[in-house]
Amino acid sequence: MKNSRWQMILVQLAVIAIAAHCVTADVKNESFAEINETTKKKKSLGVIFRNAGKRAMKGGLPGAAAGAVQVSMLMWLRTTLNFQYKYGYTMREAFRHLYGEGGIGRLYKGISFAIFQQPLVRFGGAAVNEGMMAINESFDITSPFGVALMTSLASVTAGLWRLLIIPLDTCKTMLQVEGSKGFKLLMIRVRNGNIRYLYSGAYASALTTVVGHFPWFVIFNSLNHRLSVPTPPLMKLMRNALIGMIASAASDVSTNWLRVLKATKQSTIVQDGVSYVQIIRSIIASHGIRGFLFRGLSTRLLGNAVQSIIFTVVWRHLMQLNESRESSEGI
């Protein structure tokens, strides 16, 4: 009962974060119009997309570095969360079970895949966001659409990017949930020609990326435009951390049920496979609709708030360092 009460409190806080987005998402188109007047003058289509590509790389590489930092610091929490998604344990129960299976090493199962997968995910998301924003600032056709529509296009693109790297995610999730035994079973199936198992949960993963990416970056872009940047370095970091935490909460609530589906699909290997409908029916039968929608959500809100703060602070800090270096070098 106590855990349920805390869970509902966290959900309410996330809803407040979404409400905050509704207030801040109305970014004035006039600011984009001003940018367009100075940037679109006599630029060819090739120049516009070349500049967008450069900006995407500048945003994507710091994003990849931030993703690597996340993995090293919070892998144990992600393992606990995926185990919760599969079996419906509380955070404490899942942690104790995993720790009892193999100590700290068990909590870091799958890190060899995560150290590549997470930076690639972050690179794709950050690069797409930066590239789309650069196009929005330069291309007259897209400028009236504003931040929200450009971010939705970036969300779809990020989802397609996620499909390319889903085998890494599947291997990582299997190790996190079922350990070495589950991973060996997965590899046996793959060696026997069942490559499709590496793409288990691909649709849920792509949809999760699209649905989660949109509120995260809409809120991030909106708050980033509306909140003034303070001069003191510490206040600048706190500003970035606050933006990341609010964006993360809204994204978590909207995608939690999809992540439950993905983790369960990826870590379940049966001869004929298991459908998403079968997974939904099984979870609802044993834990109810609430268990399906909110399973592991309190852990995710806690973990992703910390993770998103780390990502946003590191990403924006590296971006600002890069911009300062280029400015001093006259690039």
JSON list of C-alpha atoms in Angstrom, two decimals, residues 68 71-72 75-76 105-120 167-176:
[
{"chain": "A", "resi": 68, "resn": "ALA", "atom": "CA", "xyz": [28.46, 6.82, -21.97]},
{"chain": "A", "resi": 71, "resn": "VAL", "atom": "CA", "xyz": [25.82, 3.90, -18.51]},
{"chain": "A", "resi": 72, "resn": "SER", "atom": "CA", "xyz": [28.82, 3.82, -16.19]},
{"chain": "A", "resi": 75, "resn": "MET", "atom": "CA", "xyz": [23.62, 0.61, -15.20]},
{"chain": "A", "resi": 76, "resn": "TRP", "atom": "CA", "xyz": [22.64, -1.11, -11.94]},
{"chain": "A", "resi": 105, "resn": "GLY", "atom": "CA", "xyz": [28.35, -8.04, -11.23]},
{"chain": "A", "resi": 106, "resn": "ARG", "atom": "CA", "xyz": [24.78, -9.29, -11.77]},
{"chain": "A", "resi": 107, "resn": "LEU", "atom": "CA", "xyz": [23.49, -5.71, -11.66]},
{"chain": "A", "resi": 108, "resn": "TYR", "atom": "CA", "xyz": [25.93, -4.78, -14.44]},
{"chain": "A", "resi": 109, "resn": "LYS", "atom": "CA", "xyz": [25.06, -7.66, -16.76]},
{"chain": "A", "resi": 110, "resn": "GLY", "atom": "CA", "xyz": [24.80, -6.36, -20.31]},
{"chain": "A", "resi": 111, "resn": "ILE", "atom": "CA", "xyz": [27.12, -3.40, -19.82]},
{"chain": "A", "resi": 112, "resn": "SER", "atom": "CA", "xyz": [29.30, -4.56, -22.73]},
{"chain": "A", "resi": 113, "resn": "PHE", "atom": "CA", "xyz": [26.33, -3.92, -25.03]},
{"chain": "A", "resi": 114, "resn": "ALA", "atom": "CA", "xyz": [24.99, -0.90, -23.16]},
{"chain": "A", "resi": 115, "resn": "ILE", "atom": "CA", "xyz": [28.29, 0.96, -23.43]},
{"chain": "A", "resi": 116, "resn": "PHE", "atom": "CA", "xyz": [27.78, 1.02, -27.21]},
{"chain": "A", "resi": 117, "resn": "GLN", "atom": "CA", "xyz": [23.98, 1.07, -27.40]},
{"chain": "A", "resi": 118, "resn": "GLN", "atom": "CA", "xyz": [23.22, 3.94, -25.05]},
{"chain": "A", "resi": 119, "resn": "PRO", "atom": "CA", "xyz": [25.69, 6.44, -26.60]},
{"chain": "A", "resi": 120, "resn": "LEU", "atom": "CA", "xyz": [24.38, 5.48, -30.07]},
{"chain": "A", "resi": 167, "resn": "PRO", "atom": "CA", "xyz": [19.96, -6.02, -31.71]},
{"chain": "A", "resi": 168, "resn": "LEU", "atom": "CA", "xyz": [22.28, -4.33, -29.20]},
{"chain": "A", "resi": 169, "resn": "ASP", "atom": "CA", "xyz": [19.30, -3.44, -27.04]},
{"chain": "A", "resi": 170, "resn": "THR", "atom": "CA", "xyz": [17.89, -6.98, -27.23]},
{"chain": "A", "resi": 171, "resn": "CYS", "atom": "CA", "xyz": [21.17, -8.56, -26.13]},
{"chain": "A", "resi": 172, "resn": "LYS", "atom": "CA", "xyz": [21.54, -6.04, -23.31]},
{"chain": "A", "resi": 173, "resn": "THR", "atom": "CA", "xyz": [17.97, -6.55, -22.06]},
{"chain": "A", "resi": 174, "resn": "MET", "atom": "CA", "xyz": [18.24, -10.34, -22.16]},
{"chain": "A", "resi": 175, "resn": "LEU", "atom": "CA", "xyz": [21.40, -10.22, -20.03]},
{"chain": "A", "resi": 176, "resn": "GLN", "atom": "CA", "xyz": [19.80, -7.79, -17.59]}
]
